[in-house]
mmCIF file of C-alpha atoms in Angstrom:
data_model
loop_
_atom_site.group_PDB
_atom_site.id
_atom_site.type_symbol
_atom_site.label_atom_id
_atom_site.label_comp_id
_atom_site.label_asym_id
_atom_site.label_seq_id
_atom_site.Cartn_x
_atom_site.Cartn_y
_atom_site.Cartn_z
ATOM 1 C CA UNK A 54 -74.798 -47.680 6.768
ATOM 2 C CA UNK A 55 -73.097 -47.942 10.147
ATOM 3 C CA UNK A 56 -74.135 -45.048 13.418
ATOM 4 C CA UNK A 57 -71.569 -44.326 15.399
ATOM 5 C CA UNK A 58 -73.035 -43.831 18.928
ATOM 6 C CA UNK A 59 -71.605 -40.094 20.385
ATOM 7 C CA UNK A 60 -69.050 -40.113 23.215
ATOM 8 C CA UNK A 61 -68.611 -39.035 27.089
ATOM 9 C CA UNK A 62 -66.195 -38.020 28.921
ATOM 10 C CA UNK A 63 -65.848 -41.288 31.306
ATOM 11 C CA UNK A 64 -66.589 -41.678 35.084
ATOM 12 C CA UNK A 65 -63.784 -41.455 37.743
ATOM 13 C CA UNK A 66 -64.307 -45.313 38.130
ATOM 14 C CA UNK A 67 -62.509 -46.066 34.826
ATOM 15 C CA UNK A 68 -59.041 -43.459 35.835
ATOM 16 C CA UNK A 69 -59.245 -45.233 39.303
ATOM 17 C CA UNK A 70 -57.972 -48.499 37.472
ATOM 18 C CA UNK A 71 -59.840 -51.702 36.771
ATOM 19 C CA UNK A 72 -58.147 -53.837 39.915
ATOM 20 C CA UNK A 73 -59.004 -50.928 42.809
ATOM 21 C CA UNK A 74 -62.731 -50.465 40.805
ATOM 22 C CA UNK A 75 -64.170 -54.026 41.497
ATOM 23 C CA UNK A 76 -63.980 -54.663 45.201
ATOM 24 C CA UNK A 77 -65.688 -57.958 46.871
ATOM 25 C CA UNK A 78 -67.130 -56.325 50.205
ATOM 26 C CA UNK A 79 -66.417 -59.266 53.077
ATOM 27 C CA UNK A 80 -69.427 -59.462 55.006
ATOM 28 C CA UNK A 81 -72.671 -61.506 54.915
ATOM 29 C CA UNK A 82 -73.687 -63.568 51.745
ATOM 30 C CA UNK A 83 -75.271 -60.728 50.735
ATOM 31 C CA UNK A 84 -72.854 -58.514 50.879
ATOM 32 C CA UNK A 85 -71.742 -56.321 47.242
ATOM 33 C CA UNK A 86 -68.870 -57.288 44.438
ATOM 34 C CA UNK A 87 -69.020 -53.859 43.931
ATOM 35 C CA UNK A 88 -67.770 -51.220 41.585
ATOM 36 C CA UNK A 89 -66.271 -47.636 42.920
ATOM 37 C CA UNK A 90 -68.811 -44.950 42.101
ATOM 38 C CA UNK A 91 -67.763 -42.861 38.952
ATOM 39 C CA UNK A 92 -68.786 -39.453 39.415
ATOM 40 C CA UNK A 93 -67.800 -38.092 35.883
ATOM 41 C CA UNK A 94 -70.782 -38.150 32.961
ATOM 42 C CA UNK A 95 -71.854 -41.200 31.636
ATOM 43 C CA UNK A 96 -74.445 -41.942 29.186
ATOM 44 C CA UNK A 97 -74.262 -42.849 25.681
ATOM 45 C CA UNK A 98 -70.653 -45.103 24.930
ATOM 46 C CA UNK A 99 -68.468 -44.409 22.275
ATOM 47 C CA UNK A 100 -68.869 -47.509 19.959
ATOM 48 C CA UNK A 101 -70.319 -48.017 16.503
ATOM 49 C CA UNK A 102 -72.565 -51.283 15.645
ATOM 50 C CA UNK A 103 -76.576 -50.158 14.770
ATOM 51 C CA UNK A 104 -77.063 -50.277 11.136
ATOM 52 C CA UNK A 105 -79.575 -48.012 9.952
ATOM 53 C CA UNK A 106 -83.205 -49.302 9.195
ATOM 54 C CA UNK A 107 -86.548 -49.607 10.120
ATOM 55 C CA UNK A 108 -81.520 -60.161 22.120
ATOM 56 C CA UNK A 109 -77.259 -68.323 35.264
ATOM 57 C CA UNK A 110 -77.552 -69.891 37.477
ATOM 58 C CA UNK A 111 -79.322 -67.089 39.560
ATOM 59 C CA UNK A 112 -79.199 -64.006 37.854
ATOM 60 C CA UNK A 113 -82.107 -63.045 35.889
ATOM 61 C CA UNK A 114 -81.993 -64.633 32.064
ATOM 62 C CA UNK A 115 -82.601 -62.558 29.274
ATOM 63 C CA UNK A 116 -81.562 -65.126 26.212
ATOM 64 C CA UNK A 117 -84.209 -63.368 23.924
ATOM 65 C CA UNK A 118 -82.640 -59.883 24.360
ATOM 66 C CA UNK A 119 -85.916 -58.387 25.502
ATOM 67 C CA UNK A 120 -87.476 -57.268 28.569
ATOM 68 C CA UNK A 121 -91.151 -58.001 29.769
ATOM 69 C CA UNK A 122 -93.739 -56.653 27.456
ATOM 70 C CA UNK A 123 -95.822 -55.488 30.399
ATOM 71 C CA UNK A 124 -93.176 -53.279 31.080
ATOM 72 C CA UNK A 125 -92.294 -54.235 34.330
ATOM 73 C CA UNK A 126 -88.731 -53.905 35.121
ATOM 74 C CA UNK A 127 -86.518 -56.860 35.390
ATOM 75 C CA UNK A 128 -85.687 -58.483 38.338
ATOM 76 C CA UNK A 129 -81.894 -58.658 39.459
ATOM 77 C CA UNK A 130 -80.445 -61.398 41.568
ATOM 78 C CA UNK A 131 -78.398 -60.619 44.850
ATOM 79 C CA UNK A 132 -75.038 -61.456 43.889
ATOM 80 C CA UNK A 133 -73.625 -62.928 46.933
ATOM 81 C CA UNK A 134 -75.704 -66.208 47.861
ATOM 82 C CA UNK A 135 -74.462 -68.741 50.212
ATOM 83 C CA UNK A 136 -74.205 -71.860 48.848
ATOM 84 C CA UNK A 137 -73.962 -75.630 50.840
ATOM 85 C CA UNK A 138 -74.068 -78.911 50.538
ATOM 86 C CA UNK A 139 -73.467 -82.352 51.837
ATOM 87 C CA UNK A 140 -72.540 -85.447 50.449
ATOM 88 C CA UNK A 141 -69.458 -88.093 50.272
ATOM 89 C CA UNK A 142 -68.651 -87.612 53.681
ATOM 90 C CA UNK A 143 -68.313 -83.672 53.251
ATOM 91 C CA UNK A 144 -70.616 -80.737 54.541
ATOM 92 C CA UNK A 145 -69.192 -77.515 52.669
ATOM 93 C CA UNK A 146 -70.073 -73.930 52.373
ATOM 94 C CA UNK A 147 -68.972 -71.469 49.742
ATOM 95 C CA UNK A 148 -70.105 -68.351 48.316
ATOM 96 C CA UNK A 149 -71.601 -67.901 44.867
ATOM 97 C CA UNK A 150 -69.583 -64.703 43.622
ATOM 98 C CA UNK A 151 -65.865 -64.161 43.443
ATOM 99 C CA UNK A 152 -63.803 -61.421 42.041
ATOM 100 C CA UNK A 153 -61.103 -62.231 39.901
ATOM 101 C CA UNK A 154 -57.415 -62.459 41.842
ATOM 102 C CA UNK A 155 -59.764 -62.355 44.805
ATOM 103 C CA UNK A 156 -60.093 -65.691 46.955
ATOM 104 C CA UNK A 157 -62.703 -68.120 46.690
ATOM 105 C CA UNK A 158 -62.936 -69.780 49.871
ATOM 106 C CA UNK A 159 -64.274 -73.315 50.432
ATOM 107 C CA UNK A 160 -65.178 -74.599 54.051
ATOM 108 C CA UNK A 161 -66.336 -77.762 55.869
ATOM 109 C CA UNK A 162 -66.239 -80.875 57.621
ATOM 110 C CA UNK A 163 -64.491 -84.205 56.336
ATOM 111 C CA UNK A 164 -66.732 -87.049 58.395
ATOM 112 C CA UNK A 165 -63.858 -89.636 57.688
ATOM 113 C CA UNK A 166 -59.759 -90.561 59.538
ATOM 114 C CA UNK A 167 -58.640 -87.779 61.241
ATOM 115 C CA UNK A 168 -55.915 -85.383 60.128
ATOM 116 C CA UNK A 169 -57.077 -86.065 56.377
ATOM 117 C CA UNK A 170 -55.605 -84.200 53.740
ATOM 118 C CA UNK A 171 -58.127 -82.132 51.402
ATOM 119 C CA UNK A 172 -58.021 -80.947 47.851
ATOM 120 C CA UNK A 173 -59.808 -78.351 46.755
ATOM 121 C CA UNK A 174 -60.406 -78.521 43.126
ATOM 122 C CA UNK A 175 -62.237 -76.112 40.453
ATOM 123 C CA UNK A 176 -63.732 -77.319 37.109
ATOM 124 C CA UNK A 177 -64.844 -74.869 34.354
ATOM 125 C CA UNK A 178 -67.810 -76.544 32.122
ATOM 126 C CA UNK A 179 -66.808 -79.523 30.367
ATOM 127 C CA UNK A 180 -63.625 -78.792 31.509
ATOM 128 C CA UNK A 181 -61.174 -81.280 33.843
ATOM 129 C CA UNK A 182 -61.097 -81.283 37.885
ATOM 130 C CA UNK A 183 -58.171 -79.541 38.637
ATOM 131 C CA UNK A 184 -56.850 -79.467 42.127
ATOM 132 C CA UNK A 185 -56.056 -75.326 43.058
ATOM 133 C CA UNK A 186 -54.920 -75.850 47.005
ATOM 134 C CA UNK A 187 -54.652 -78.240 49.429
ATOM 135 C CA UNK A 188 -55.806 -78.051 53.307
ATOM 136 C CA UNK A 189 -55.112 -80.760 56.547
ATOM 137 C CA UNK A 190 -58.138 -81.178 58.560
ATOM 138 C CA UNK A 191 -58.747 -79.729 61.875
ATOM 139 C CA UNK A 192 -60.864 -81.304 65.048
ATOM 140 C CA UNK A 193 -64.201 -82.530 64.376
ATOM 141 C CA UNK A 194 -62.888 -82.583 60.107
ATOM 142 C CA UNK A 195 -63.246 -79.092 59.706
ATOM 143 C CA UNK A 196 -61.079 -77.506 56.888
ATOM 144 C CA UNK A 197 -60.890 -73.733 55.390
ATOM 145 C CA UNK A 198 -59.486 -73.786 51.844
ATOM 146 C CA UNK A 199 -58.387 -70.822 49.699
ATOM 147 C CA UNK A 200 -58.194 -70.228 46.423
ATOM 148 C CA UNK A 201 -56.874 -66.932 44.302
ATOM 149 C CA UNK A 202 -59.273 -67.235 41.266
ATOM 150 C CA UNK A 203 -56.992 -66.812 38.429
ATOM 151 C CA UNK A 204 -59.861 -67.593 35.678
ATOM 152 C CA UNK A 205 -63.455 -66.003 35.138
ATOM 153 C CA UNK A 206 -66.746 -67.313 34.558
ATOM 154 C CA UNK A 207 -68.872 -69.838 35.894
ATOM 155 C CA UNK A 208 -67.253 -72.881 37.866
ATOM 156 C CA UNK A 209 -68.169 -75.500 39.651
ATOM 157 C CA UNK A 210 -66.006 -76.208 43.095
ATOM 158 C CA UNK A 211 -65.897 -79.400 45.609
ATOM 159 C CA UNK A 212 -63.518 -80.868 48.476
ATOM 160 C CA UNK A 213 -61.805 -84.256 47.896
ATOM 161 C CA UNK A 214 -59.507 -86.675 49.566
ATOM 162 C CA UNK A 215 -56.511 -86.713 48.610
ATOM 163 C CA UNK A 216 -53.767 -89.476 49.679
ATOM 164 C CA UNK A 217 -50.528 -88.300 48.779
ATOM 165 C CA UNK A 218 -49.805 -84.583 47.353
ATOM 166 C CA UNK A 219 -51.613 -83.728 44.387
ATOM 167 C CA UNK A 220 -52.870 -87.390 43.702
ATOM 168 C CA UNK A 221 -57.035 -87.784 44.430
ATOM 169 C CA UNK A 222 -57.177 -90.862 45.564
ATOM 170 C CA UNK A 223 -60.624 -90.937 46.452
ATOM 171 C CA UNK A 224 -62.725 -88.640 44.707
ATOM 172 C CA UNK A 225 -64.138 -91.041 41.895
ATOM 173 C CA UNK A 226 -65.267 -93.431 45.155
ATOM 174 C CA UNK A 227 -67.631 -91.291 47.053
ATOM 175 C CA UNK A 228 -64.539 -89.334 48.418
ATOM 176 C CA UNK A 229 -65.734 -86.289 47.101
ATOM 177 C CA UNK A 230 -68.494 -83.322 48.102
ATOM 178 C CA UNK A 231 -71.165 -82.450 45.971
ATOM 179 C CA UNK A 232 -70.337 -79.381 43.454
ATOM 180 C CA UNK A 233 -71.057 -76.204 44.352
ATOM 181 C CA UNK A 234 -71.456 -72.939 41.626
ATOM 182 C CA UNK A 235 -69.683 -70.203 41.840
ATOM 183 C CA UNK A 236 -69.390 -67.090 39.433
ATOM 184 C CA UNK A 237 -65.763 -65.509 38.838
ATOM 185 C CA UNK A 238 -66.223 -61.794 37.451
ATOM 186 C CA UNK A 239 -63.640 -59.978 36.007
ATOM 187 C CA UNK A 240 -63.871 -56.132 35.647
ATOM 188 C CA UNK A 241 -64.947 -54.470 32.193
ATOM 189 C CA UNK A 242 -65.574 -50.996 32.005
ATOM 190 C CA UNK A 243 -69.018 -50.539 30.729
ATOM 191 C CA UNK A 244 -70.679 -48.374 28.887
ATOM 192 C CA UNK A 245 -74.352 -47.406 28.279
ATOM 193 C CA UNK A 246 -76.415 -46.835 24.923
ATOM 194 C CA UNK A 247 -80.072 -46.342 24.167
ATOM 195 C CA UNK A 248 -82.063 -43.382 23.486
ATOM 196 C CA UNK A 249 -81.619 -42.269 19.868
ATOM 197 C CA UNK A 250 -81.160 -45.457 18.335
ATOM 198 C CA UNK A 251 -84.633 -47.496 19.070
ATOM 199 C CA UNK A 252 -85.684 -48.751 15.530
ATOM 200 C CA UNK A 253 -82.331 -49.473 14.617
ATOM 201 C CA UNK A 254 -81.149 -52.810 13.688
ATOM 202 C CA UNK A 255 -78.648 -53.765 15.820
ATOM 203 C CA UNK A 256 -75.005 -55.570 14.145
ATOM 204 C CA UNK A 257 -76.496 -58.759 15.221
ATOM 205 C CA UNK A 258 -79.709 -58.397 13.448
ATOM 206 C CA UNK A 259 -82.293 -57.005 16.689
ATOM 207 C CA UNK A 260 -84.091 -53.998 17.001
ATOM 208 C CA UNK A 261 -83.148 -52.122 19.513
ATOM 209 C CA UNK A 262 -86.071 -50.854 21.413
ATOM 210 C CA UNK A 263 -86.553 -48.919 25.016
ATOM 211 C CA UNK A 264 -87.331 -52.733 26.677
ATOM 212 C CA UNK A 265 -84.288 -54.518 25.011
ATOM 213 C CA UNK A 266 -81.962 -56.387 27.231
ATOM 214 C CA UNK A 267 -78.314 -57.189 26.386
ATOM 215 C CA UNK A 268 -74.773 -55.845 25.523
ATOM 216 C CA UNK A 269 -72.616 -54.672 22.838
ATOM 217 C CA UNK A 270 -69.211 -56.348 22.611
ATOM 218 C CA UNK A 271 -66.385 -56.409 20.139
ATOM 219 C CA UNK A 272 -65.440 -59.671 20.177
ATOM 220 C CA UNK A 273 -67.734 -62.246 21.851
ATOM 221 C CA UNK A 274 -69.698 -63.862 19.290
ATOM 222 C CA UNK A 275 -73.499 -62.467 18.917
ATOM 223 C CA UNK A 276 -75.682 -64.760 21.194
ATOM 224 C CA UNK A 277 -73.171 -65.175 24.025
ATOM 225 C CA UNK A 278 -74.937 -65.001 27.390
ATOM 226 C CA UNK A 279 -72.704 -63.069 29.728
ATOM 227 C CA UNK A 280 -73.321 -62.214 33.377
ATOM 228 C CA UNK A 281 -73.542 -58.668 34.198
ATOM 229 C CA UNK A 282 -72.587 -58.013 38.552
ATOM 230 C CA UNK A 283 -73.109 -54.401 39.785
ATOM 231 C CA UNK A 284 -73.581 -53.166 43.518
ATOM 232 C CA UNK A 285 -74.428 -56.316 44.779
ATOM 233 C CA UNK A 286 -76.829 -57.742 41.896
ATOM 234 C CA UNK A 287 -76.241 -59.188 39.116
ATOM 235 C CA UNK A 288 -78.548 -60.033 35.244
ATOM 236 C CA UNK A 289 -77.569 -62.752 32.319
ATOM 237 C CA UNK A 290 -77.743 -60.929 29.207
ATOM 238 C CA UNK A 291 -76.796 -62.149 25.549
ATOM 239 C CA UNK A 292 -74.295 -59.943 23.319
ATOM 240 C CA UNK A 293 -76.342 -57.994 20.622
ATOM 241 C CA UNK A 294 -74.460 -55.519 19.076
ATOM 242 C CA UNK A 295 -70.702 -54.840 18.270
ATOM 243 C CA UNK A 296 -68.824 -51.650 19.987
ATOM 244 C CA UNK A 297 -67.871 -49.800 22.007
ATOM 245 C CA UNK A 298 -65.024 -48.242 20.306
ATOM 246 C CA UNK A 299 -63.884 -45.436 23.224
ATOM 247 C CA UNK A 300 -62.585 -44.804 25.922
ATOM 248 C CA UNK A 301 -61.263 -48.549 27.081
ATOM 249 C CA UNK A 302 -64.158 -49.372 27.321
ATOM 250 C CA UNK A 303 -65.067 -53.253 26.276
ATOM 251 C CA UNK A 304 -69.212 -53.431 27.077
ATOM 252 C CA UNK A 305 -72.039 -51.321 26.008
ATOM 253 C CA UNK A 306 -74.888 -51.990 28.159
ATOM 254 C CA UNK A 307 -78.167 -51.131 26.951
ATOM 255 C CA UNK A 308 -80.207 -48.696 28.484
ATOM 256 C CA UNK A 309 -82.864 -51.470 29.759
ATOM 257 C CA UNK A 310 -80.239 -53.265 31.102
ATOM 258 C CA UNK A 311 -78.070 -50.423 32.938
ATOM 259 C CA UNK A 312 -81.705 -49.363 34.488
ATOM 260 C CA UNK A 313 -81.916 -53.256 35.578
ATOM 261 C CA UNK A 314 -79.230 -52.969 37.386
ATOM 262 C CA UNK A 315 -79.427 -49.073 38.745
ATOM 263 C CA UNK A 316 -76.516 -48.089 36.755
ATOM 264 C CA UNK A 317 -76.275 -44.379 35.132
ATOM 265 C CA UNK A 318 -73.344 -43.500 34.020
ATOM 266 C CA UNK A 319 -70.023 -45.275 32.506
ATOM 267 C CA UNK A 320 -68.764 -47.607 35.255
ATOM 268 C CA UNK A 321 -66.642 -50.595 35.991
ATOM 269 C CA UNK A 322 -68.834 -53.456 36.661
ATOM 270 C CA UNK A 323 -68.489 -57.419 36.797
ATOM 271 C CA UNK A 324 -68.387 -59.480 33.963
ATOM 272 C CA UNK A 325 -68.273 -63.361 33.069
ATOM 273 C CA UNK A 326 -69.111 -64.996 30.184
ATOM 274 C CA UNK A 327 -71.199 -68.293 30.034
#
């Protein structure tokens, strides 16, 4: 027998529009990829997946869908971290959190020639380099790249040398910085369900209980780990139910893991899958 979970009225957040909603706050590194408060009521989503009878790199990891059994509440990450290295001749600096369409800016200094020309290049896991922009360097080998994330999830980003346009050269032979991690979110409109539905077997075969972390989903398979951003922190969580089913919405947080992350109510928040 399937329980469809009641429905709210949703937040102003979700009539504001996804692309205004999730706004990267410049600042420091610890500055907020944040959503715009809704102020509507929240609570319970409108999506149907419990069955009646009797589950990154820095954010908290929650594979086994469950929270601490001591009860203590689980710990968030801050979203914005800066991240650095140096290697191959490079120093460079990035951020770990980007909104998607937003930029993800990569800076540094090239320690070889002068007026050198540098690639900036993103690679999703197991996935190709792939050159994005390309940036001259300064005095001294400094160079600011910039780069309108047009994918989400987790990538890895470095600097290269480049001789002539869009041909790396030099990147297999030391002429490349280390990798650096950054997240890409896109916005989801999420949900939150809980209370009135512990003891239930959830579509991907859990019980949902008041300490149980994760997300509902329509169509990510059950087990995916997906990266939850709101206000300025952000949780891994795996997919553990199916729904929701209203309002636009396409995640159902569950109450353990809105509370991680001080949400209350229907909201947009950050998403990327893993």
């Amino acid at each position: 027998m399937t329980i469809t979970r009641p429905c709210h009225r949703p937040g102003r957040a979700l009539r504001a529009g996804l692309a205004a909603a999730l706004l990267l706050v410049s600042g420091p590194a610890t500055g907020a990829l944040a959503a715009t408060t809704g102020a509507g009521a929240g609570g319970s989503s409108g999506g149907a997946g419990l069955s009646g009878g009797a589950e990154p790199s820095g954010s908290t990891q929650a594979g086994s869908g469950s929270a601490a059994a001591t009860g203590t509440p689980p710990a968030t990450a801050p979203l914005r971290r800066p991240e650095s290295a140096a290697g191959g001749g490079f120093r460079v600096s990035t951020v770990s959190a980007a909104a998607l369409h937003h930029a993800v800016i990569l800076t540094g200094t090239w320690a070889g020639a002068a007026a050198s020309t540098v690639a900036m290049q993103v690679r999703a896991p197991q996935g190709p380099w792939q050159t994005v922009t390309e940036t001259a360097t300064g005095p001294g080998g400094h160079f600011r790249a910039a780069w309108r994330a047009s994918r989400s999830g987790a990538l890895a980003v470095r600097a290269a040398i480049i001789g002539s346009p869009g041909s790396v050269t030099a990147a297999e032979n030391g002429g490349a910085s280390p990798d650096l991690a950054v997240t890409v979110y896109r916005p989801a409109v999420a949900t939150i369900y809980g209370p009135g539905f512990y003891g239930h077997r959830t579509a991907c075969g859990q019980t949902l209980a008041p300490n149980t972390l994760g997300v509902a989903s329509r169509t990510l398979a059950c087990g995916t780990r997906i990266v939850i951003a709101f206000r300025g922190r952000s949780i891994t969580v795996p997919v553990i139910d199916r729904g929701p089913y209203s309002h636009g919405a396409s995640l159902d947080l569950t109450m353990a893991t809105a509370r991680a992350l001080n949400d209350t109510e229907t909201e947009t928040v950050g998403a990327a899958v893993l």
